[in-house]
Coordinates of C-alpha atoms in Angstrom, one line a residue:
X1 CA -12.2 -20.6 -22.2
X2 CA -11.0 -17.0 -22.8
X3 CA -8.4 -17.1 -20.6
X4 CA -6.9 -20.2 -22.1
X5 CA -6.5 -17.8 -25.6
X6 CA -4.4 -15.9 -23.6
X7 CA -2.0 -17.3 -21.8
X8 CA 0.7 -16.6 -24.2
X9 CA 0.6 -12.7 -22.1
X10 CA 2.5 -14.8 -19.9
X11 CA 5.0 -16.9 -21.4
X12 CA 7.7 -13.8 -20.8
X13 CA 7.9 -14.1 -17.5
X14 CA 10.8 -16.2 -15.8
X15 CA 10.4 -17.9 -12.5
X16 CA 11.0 -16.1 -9.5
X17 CA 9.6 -16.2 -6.0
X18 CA 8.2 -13.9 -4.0
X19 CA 7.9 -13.6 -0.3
X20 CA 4.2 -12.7 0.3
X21 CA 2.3 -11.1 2.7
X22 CA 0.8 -13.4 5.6
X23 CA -2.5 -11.3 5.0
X24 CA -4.1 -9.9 2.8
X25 CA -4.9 -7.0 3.5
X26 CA -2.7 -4.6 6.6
X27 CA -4.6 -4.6 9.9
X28 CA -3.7 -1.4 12.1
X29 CA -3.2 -1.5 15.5
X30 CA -3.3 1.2 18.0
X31 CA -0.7 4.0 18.1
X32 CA -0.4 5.0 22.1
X33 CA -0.9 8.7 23.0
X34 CA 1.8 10.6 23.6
X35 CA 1.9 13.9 25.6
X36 CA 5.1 15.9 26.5
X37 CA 3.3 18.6 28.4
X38 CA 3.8 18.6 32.0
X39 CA 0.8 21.3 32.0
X40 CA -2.2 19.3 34.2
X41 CA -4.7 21.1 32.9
X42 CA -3.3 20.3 29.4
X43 CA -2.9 16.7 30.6
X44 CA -6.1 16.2 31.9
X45 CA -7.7 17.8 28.6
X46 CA -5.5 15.4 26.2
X47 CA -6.2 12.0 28.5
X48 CA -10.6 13.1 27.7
X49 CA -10.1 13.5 24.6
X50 CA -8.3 10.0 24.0
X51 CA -11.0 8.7 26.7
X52 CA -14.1 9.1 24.2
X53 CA -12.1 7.5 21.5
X54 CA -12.3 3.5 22.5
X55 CA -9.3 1.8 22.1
X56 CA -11.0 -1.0 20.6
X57 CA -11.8 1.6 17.9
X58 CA -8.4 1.5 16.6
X59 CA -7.7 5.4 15.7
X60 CA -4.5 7.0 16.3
X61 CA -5.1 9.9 18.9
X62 CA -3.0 12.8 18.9
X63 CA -1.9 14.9 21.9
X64 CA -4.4 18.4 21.9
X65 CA -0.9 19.8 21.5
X66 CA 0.8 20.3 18.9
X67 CA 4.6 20.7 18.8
X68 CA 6.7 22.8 16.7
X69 CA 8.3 21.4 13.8
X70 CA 12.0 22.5 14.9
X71 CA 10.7 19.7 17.7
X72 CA 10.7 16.7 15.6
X73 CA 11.2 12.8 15.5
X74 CA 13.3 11.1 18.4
X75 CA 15.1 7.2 17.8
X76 CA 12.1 6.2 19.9
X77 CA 9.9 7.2 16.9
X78 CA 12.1 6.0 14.3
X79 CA 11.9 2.5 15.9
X80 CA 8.4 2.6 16.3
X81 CA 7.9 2.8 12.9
X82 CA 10.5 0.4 11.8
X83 CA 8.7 -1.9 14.1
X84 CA 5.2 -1.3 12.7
X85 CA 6.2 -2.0 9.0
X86 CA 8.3 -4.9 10.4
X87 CA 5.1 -6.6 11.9
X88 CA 2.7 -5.6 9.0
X89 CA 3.8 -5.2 5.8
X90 CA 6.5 -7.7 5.3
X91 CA 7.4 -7.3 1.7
X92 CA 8.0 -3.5 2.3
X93 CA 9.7 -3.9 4.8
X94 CA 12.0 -5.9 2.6
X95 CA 11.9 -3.5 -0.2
X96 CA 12.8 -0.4 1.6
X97 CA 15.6 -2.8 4.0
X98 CA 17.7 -2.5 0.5
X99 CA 17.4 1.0 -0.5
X100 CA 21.3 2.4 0.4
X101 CA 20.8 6.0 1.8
X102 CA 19.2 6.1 5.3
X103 CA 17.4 9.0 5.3
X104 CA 15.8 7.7 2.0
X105 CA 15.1 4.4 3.9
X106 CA 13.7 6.5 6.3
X107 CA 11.2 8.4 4.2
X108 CA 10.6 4.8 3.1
X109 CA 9.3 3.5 6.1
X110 CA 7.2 6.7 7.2
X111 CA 5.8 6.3 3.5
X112 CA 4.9 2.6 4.4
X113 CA 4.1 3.1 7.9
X114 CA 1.5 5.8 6.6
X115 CA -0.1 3.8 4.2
X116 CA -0.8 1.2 6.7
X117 CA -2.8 3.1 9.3
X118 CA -5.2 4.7 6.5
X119 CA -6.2 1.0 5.7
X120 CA -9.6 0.0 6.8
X121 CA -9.7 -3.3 8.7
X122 CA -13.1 -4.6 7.4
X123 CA -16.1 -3.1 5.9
X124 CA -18.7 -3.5 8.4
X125 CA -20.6 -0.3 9.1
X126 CA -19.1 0.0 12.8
X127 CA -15.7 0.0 10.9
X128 CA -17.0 2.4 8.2
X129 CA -17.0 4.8 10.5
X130 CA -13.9 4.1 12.2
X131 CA -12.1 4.6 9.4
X132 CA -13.7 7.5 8.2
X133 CA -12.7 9.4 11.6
X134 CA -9.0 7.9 11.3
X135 CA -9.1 9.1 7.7
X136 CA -10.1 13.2 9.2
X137 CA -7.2 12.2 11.5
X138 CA -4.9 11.7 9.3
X139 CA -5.7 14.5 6.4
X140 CA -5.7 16.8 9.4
X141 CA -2.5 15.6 10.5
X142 CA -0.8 15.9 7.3
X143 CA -2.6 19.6 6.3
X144 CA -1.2 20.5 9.7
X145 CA 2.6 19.4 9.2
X146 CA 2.6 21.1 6.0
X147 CA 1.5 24.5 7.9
X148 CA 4.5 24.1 10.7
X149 CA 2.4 21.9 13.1
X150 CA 2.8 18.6 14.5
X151 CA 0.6 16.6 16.6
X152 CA 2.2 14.6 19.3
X153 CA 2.4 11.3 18.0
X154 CA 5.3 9.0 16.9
X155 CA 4.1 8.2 13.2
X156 CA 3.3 12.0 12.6
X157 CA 6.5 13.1 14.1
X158 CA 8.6 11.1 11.9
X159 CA 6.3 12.0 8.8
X160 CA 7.3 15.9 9.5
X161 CA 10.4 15.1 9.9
X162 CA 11.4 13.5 6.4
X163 CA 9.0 15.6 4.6
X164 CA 11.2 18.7 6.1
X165 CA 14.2 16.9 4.9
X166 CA 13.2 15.8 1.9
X167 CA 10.4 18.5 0.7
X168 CA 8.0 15.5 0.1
X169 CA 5.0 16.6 -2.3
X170 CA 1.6 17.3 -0.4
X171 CA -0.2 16.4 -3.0
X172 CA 0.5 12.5 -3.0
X173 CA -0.6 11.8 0.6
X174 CA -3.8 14.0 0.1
X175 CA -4.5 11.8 -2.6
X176 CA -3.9 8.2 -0.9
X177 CA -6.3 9.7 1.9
X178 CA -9.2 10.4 -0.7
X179 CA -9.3 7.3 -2.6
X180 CA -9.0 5.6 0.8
X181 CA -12.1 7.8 1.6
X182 CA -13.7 7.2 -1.6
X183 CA -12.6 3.7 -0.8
X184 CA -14.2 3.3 2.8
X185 CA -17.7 3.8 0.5
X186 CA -19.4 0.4 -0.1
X187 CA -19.6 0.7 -4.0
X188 CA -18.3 -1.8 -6.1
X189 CA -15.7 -0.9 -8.3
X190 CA -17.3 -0.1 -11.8
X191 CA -14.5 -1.2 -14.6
X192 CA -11.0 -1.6 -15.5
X193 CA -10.3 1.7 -15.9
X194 CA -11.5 2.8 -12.3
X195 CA -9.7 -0.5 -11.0
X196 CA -6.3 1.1 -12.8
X197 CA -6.9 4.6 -11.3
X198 CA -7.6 3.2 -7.9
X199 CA -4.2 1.3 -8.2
X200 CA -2.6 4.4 -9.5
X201 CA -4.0 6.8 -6.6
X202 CA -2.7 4.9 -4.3
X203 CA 0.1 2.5 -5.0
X204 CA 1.7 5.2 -7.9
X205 CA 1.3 7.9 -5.2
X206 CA 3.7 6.0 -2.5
X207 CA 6.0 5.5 -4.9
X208 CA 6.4 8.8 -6.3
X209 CA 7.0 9.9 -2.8
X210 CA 9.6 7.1 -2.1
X211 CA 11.2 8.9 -4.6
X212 CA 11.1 12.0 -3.3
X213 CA 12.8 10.1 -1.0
X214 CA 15.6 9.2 -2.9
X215 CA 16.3 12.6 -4.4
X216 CA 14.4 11.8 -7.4
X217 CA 12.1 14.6 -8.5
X218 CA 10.4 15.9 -12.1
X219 CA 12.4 12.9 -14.1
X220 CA 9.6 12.0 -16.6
X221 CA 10.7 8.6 -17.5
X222 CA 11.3 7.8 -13.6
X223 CA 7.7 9.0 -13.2
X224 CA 5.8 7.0 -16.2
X225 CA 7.6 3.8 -15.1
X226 CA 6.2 4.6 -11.5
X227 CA 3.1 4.8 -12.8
X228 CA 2.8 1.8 -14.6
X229 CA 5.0 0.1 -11.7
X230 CA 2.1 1.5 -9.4
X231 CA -0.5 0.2 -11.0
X232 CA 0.8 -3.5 -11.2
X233 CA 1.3 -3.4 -8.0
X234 CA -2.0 -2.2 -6.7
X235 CA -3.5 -4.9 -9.2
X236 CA -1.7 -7.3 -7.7
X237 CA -2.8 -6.2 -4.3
X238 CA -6.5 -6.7 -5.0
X239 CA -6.4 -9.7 -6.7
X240 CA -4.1 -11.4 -4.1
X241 CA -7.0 -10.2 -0.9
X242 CA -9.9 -11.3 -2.9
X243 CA -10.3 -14.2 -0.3
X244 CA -9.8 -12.0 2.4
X245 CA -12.2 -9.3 0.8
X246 CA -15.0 -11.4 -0.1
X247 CA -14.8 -12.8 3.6
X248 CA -15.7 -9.1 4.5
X249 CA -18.6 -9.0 1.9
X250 CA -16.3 -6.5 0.0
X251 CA -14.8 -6.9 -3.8
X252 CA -12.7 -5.2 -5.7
X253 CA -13.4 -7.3 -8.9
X254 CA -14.7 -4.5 -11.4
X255 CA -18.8 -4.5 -12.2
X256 CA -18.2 -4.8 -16.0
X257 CA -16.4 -8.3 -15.0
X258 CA -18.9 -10.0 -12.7
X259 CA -21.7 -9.1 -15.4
X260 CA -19.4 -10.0 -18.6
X261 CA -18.7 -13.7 -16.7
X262 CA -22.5 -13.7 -14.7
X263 CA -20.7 -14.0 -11.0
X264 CA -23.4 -13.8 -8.7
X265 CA -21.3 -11.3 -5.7
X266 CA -23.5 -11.5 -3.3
X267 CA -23.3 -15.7 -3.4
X268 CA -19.1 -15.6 -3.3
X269 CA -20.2 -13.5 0.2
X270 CA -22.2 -16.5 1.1
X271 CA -19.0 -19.0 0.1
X272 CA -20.5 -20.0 -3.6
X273 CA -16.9 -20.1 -5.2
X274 CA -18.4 -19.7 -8.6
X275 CA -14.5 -21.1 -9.5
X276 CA -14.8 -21.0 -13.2
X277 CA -15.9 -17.7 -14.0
X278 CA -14.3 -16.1 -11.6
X279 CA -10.9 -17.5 -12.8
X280 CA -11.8 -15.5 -15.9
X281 CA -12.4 -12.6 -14.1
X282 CA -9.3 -12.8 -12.5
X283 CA -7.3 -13.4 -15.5
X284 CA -8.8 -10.1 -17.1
X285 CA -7.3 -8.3 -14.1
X286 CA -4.0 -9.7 -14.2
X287 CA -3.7 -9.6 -17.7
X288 CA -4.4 -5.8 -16.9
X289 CA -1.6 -6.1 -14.4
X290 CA 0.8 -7.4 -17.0
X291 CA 0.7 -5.1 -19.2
X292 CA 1.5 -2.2 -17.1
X293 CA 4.5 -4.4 -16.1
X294 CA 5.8 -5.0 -19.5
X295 CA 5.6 -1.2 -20.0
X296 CA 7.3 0.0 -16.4
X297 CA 10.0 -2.6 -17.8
X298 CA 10.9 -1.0 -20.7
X299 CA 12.1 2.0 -19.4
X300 CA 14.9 -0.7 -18.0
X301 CA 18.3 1.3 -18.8
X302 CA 16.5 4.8 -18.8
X303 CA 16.1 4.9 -14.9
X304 CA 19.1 6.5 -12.6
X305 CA 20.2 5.6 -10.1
X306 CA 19.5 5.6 -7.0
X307 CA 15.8 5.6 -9.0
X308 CA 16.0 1.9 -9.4
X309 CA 16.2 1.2 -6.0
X310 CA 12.2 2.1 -5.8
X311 CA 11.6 -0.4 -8.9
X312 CA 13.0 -3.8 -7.2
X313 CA 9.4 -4.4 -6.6
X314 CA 9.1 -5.6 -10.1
X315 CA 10.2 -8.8 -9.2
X316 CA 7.5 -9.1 -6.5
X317 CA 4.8 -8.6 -9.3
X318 CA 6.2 -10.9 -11.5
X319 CA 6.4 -14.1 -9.8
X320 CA 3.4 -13.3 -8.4
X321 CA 1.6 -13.7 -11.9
X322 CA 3.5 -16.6 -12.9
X323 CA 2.5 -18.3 -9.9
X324 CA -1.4 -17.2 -10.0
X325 CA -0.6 -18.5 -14.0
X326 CA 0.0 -21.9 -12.9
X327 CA -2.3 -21.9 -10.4
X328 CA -4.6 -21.2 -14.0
X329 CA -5.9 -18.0 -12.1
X330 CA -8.0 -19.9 -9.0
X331 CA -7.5 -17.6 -6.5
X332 CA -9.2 -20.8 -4.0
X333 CA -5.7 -23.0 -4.5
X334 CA -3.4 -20.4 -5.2
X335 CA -0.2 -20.4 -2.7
X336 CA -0.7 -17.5 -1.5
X337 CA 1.7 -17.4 1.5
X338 CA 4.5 -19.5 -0.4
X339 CA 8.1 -18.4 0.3
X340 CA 11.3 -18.9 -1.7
X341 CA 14.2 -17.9 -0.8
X342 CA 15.5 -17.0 -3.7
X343 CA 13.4 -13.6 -4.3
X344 CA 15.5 -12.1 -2.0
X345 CA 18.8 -13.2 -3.5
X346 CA 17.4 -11.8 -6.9
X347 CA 16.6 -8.6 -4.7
X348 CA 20.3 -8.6 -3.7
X349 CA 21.5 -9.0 -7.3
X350 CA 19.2 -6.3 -9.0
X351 CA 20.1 -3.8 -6.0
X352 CA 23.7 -4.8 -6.4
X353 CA 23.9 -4.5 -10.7
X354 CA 21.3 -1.1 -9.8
X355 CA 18.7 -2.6 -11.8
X356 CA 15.4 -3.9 -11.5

């Protein structure tokens, strides 16, 4: 079996634990209108609007007014966010808990909080279009903030606010919000190579902004290690929701894979396991995922700090694939909500040492 040849990729990794996700992939919930005008007419304008969006549809509505950018983020904000990432995405909610500064735990959060509420909660074609308005949302709300605007919502007040402090790069949210777009599109993933630019759009994008966070700008080693970092991650992402995907009749396993191993997609939809070759697809994207780690580790004692407070996740991704290596890559039996409390301990010691 090929992935039996290959196995040795792994052998460099130590064991360390990881404190997983409880799902697989972040489920939004709704973000409550807020309006600060006493104005009725304005009121009565802002409560239609959020009227013919049903709350069932899961959108973030912003208040028709917008406030000015002097006017920004309150505690009540702040802990709103805290809370969503709290409740959602676990892991990142442990990864940013350690980073020192405040405001660059801030940013952190926003970053986090941001990513979740452009994630689609299924693929059905009622949530296809859901997602594609709370994608317009979103790319208006962030064109908007960069032009001196702010709609009247907690997430988007909090986002103007660290990307006033912190200058954060436009560029990176637009493009998390159009791979998400291109994303929301029911097409199959075509090879490794889109499945590493998908992983980079994305996961290398938040991390380059978490740097932003933490003061860290236009370092070219501190960016390539992000990159490959980024891409690990994202790999990781994918290949620990492919139950949760393929429950939604949605895959991220690349095209070139399922026809190299003959995996029949549409019967894993209908619950045909199809164990054997799809452990060898799986292998062939976290072999992918490995080797991206290997290289964000060798810029190890290249990275300032605070830089390598944005890297701890390499642990994460690491006892991830030893753990889906002794599983021997079924993704059916693998643990996937297994906790051990030493991950965070070798958190605490790489944060400590400023290492990762």
């Amino acid at each position: 079996m090929i992935r039996n040849s290959g196995r040795i990729l792994f052998n460099s990794l130590k064991n360390s634990n990881v404190k997983l996700i409880n799902r697989n992939v972040i489920i939004n919930s709704n973000i409550r209108l807020f309006s600060t005008s006493t104005n009725n007419t304005i009121k009565e304008s802002v409560e239609k609007k959020a009227e013919t969006i049903s709350n069932k549809d899961n959108i973030a509505s912003p208040s028709s007014k917008s406030i000015d950018v002097s006017d920004l983020a309150g505690n009540a904000d702040y802990n709103f966010v805290f809370e969503r990432i709290k409740t959602c995405d676990k892991e990142n909610y442990i990864n940013s808990l350690l980073i020192s500064d405040p405001i660059a735990r801030r940013v952190a959060y926003a970053i986090r909080a941001f990513n979740i509420e452009t994630v689609a909660n299924d693929h059905s074609p009622k949530s296809e279009k859901i997602s594609r308005l709370r994608l317009s949302f979103w790319k208006d709300a962030i064109n908007n903030i960069y032009n001196g605007k702010v709609y009247d919502q907690p997430l988007t007040r909090v986002l103007a606010q660290v990307i006033k402090e912190k200058k954060l790069t436009k560029t990176w949210f637009i493009k998390i919000l159009n791979r998400r777009e291109k994303d929301n599109q029911q097409v199959q993933i075509k090879d490794m190579e889109e499945l590493e630019q998908y992983a980079d759009d994305i996961h290398s994008s938040l991390m380059l902004l978490t740097l932003e966070g933490l003061g860290v700008k236009g370092n070219h080693d501190v960016e390539h290690c992000a990159s490959h970092l980024g891409k690990a991650i994202g790999i990781m992402v994918l290949i620990r929701g492919t139950v949760y995907h393929l429950a939604s009749r949605k895959t991220y396993i690349p095209v070139s894979l399922t026809t190299k191993y003959g995996i029949n997609v549409e019967s894993l939809y209908r619950g045909d396991p199809q164990i054997e070759k799809l452990q060898n697809a799986i292998y062939e994207m976290a072999s992918c995922a490995k080797l991206h780690l290997d290289k964000a580790k060798q810029f190890r004692g290249k990275i300032p700090h605070p830089a390598t407070e944005a890297f701890l996740s390499v642990s994460v991704v690491e006892d991830f694939l030893e753990r889906l290596r002794k599983a021997d890559f079924n993704i059916f039996e693998f643990p996937n909500t297994q906790q051990h409390p030493l991950l965070l301990i070798k958190l605490y010691k790489n944060k400590f040492f400023k290492q990762f």
